[in-house]
Amino acid sequence: YIRNVIWKGNTVYGDSLLAFRLGFKSGDVFDETRFQENLRGNPDQTDVASLYLDNGFLRFFAQDDRIRVAPDSVDVVINVIENTKSRIGHVLIRGNSKTHDKVIRRILYTFPNDYFNRSAIIRSIRELATLNYFNPETIRPEPSMVNDSTVDIIYNIEERSSDTFNASVGYSGTFGATGAFGLTFNNFNISQPFSGGAGQVLTFEWQFGEAS
């Protein structure tokens, strides 16, 4: 059981807020998995680390120690290192051999001079995946520290084909063979049709064997 949760080193956020994020109180049964998730990163991003990492504290660090105070009880001591806030310097994109930078930048939620925000990066990754221009498994953000207060954000991506082709063929006693063929370019560029990359959509469709 947990007897006490003791916070040390925190100056930005009070003990009560950190304890709420941690989700443990005196008398609770200690659960290692839930404890680590609520301290360093859970799926809902309601953990202690997210509180700091979503508000500029890129170099936040927490070290937890357990002190046995009875055969069935421990005190949990959490030493917090906050460091200073970091602002975003440059937002860089690597690996886009086709898609224009401006097409990518307009869906990102990280901007130069904003404070570092992990949630904004995660949201940007999701938006990049929904474009369907890139391999979602290889989209990788890379924070790169410039100095103690500035970080560059690099988005590493890998292009993939997003064009689609569809066809349907049938037979009608009235019209004979019927069907349709369609081709959609999902990352087209009307001004440079052979290179693409402007995020435009162009669709061709041909139907045959139907009554006029």
XYZ file of C-alpha atoms in Angstrom:
212
model
C 0.000 0.000 0.000
C 1.020 3.620 -0.480
C 1.372 5.533 2.752
C 2.519 8.903 1.336
C 3.405 10.414 -2.025
C 6.082 13.046 -1.518
C 6.973 15.565 -4.237
C 10.349 17.299 -4.321
C 11.756 19.910 -6.689
C 8.453 21.042 -8.237
C 8.071 24.823 -8.367
C 5.782 25.359 -11.372
C 2.927 23.060 -10.346
C 1.773 22.339 -6.823
C 1.670 18.978 -5.066
C -2.125 18.712 -5.309
C -2.192 19.080 -9.102
C 0.651 16.609 -9.582
C -1.022 14.146 -7.220
C -4.279 14.461 -9.178
C -2.407 13.659 -12.385
C -0.622 10.738 -10.750
C -3.927 9.281 -9.560
C -2.633 7.704 -6.330
C -3.390 8.647 -2.748
C -2.602 7.348 0.715
C -4.024 3.854 1.236
C -4.130 2.871 -2.438
C -2.648 -0.425 -3.574
C 0.535 0.278 -5.517
C 0.231 -0.641 -9.201
C 3.575 -0.374 -11.008
C 2.160 -0.236 -14.554
C -0.466 2.403 -13.811
C 2.008 4.373 -11.720
C 4.588 4.563 -14.529
C 1.936 5.458 -17.117
C 0.423 8.214 -14.981
C 3.855 9.601 -14.189
C 5.514 9.424 -17.614
C 2.894 8.893 -20.306
C -0.584 7.386 -20.573
C -2.782 7.076 -23.693
C -5.035 9.941 -22.587
C -2.075 12.288 -22.032
C -3.368 13.107 -18.547
C -0.102 12.053 -16.895
C 2.349 14.196 -14.948
C 4.913 14.363 -17.760
C 2.310 15.629 -20.248
C 1.491 18.517 -17.927
C 5.081 19.695 -18.297
C 5.804 18.577 -21.874
C 2.668 20.263 -23.211
C 3.693 23.562 -21.636
C 7.263 24.038 -22.819
C 9.224 21.931 -20.341
C 10.947 19.684 -22.865
C 13.729 18.780 -20.435
C 11.391 17.740 -17.616
C 12.548 14.669 -15.717
C 11.097 12.735 -12.769
C 12.862 10.125 -10.653
C 10.750 8.016 -8.296
C 12.030 6.166 -5.220
C 10.146 3.846 -2.866
C 10.903 3.706 0.837
C 9.492 0.770 2.764
C 7.928 2.035 5.983
C 6.089 -1.143 7.027
C 5.890 -4.747 5.782
C 2.959 -3.809 3.567
C 3.486 -0.068 2.995
C 5.799 2.299 1.140
C 6.371 6.010 0.849
C 6.838 7.119 -2.767
C 9.240 10.038 -3.240
C 9.201 11.735 -6.647
C 12.077 14.075 -7.433
C 11.114 16.505 -10.179
C 13.625 18.335 -12.386
C 11.770 21.001 -14.327
C 14.556 22.954 -16.065
C 13.593 25.969 -18.186
C 10.955 26.229 -20.880
C 11.940 25.674 -24.506
C 10.575 27.508 -27.533
C 10.455 26.094 -31.050
C 13.114 27.517 -33.355
C 12.587 25.966 -36.785
C 10.044 23.426 -38.011
C 11.809 21.275 -40.618
C 10.474 18.608 -42.965
C 12.611 15.809 -44.347
C 11.836 13.069 -46.848
C 9.107 14.784 -48.896
C 10.440 14.088 -52.369
C 7.100 15.009 -53.982
C 4.755 16.824 -51.619
C 5.433 20.544 -51.265
C 6.448 21.903 -47.869
C 3.469 24.292 -47.782
C 1.027 21.395 -48.167
C 2.531 19.780 -45.086
C 2.978 22.929 -43.009
C -0.654 23.965 -43.291
C -1.763 20.905 -41.274
C 0.949 21.077 -38.587
C 0.234 22.370 -35.093
C 3.827 23.297 -34.239
C 4.980 26.812 -35.115
C 8.256 28.729 -34.696
C 8.479 30.694 -31.434
C 5.695 28.674 -29.770
C 6.580 26.825 -26.600
C 7.352 23.133 -27.081
C 4.146 21.102 -26.899
C 4.188 17.319 -27.135
C 0.413 17.122 -27.729
C 0.762 19.449 -30.726
C 3.406 17.144 -32.196
C 1.233 14.060 -31.670
C -1.711 15.843 -33.305
C 0.529 16.860 -36.226
C 1.590 13.235 -36.728
C -2.064 12.171 -36.890
C -2.843 14.849 -39.453
C 0.124 13.812 -41.593
C -1.114 10.230 -41.544
C -4.635 11.234 -42.638
C -3.249 12.885 -45.785
C -2.475 9.384 -47.044
C 0.573 10.758 -48.899
C 3.080 9.215 -46.487
C 3.819 5.863 -44.897
C 2.193 6.249 -41.435
C 4.610 3.755 -39.885
C 7.655 5.884 -40.718
C 6.365 9.333 -39.723
C 8.813 10.295 -37.014
C 9.212 13.610 -35.167
C 12.704 14.497 -34.006
C 13.227 17.312 -31.473
C 16.730 18.755 -31.808
C 18.003 21.026 -29.042
C 19.661 24.217 -30.335
C 20.452 25.614 -26.881
C 18.962 25.522 -23.380
C 15.848 27.427 -24.461
C 15.378 26.590 -28.158
C 14.482 23.357 -29.932
C 14.032 22.599 -33.625
C 11.281 20.151 -34.594
C 12.084 17.856 -37.525
C 9.365 15.761 -39.153
C 10.817 12.743 -40.964
C 8.431 11.320 -43.559
C 8.427 8.802 -46.401
C 6.374 9.408 -49.542
C 4.061 6.731 -50.904
C 1.652 6.582 -53.845
C -1.861 7.739 -52.985
C -3.422 7.566 -56.461
C -6.340 5.171 -56.934
C -7.820 3.264 -59.862
C -11.226 1.617 -59.981
C -13.121 -0.328 -62.606
C -16.475 -2.066 -62.898
C -17.857 -4.120 -65.774
C -21.283 -5.712 -66.244
C -23.744 -6.861 -68.857
C -27.247 -5.659 -69.578
C -29.711 -7.247 -71.994
C -30.739 -3.765 -73.098
C -27.409 -2.014 -73.408
C -24.951 -4.911 -73.673
C -21.674 -4.491 -71.863
C -21.707 -1.707 -69.315
C -19.128 -0.414 -66.918
C -16.932 2.400 -65.715
C -13.275 3.182 -65.251
C -11.963 5.803 -62.861
C -8.573 7.250 -61.973
C -7.948 9.640 -59.091
C -4.746 11.599 -58.494
C -4.787 12.549 -54.801
C -1.646 14.692 -54.679
C -1.899 16.535 -57.970
C -0.466 19.872 -59.099
C -2.427 21.520 -61.909
C 0.473 23.865 -62.728
C 3.022 21.009 -62.802
C 0.976 17.904 -63.653
C 3.958 15.605 -64.129
C 5.527 16.316 -60.749
C 2.465 16.723 -58.504
C 2.791 17.423 -54.799
C 0.391 20.363 -54.401
C -2.267 18.395 -52.524
C -4.907 18.843 -55.230
C -7.318 16.101 -56.343
C -7.935 15.293 -60.008
C -10.413 12.594 -61.047
C -11.112 11.008 -64.433
C -14.115 8.733 -64.981
C -15.373 6.995 -68.120
C -18.695 5.171 -68.293
C -19.894 3.093 -71.206
C -22.894 1.049 -72.315
C -25.512 3.274 -70.643
C -28.465 4.983 -72.250
C -27.927 8.592 -73.169
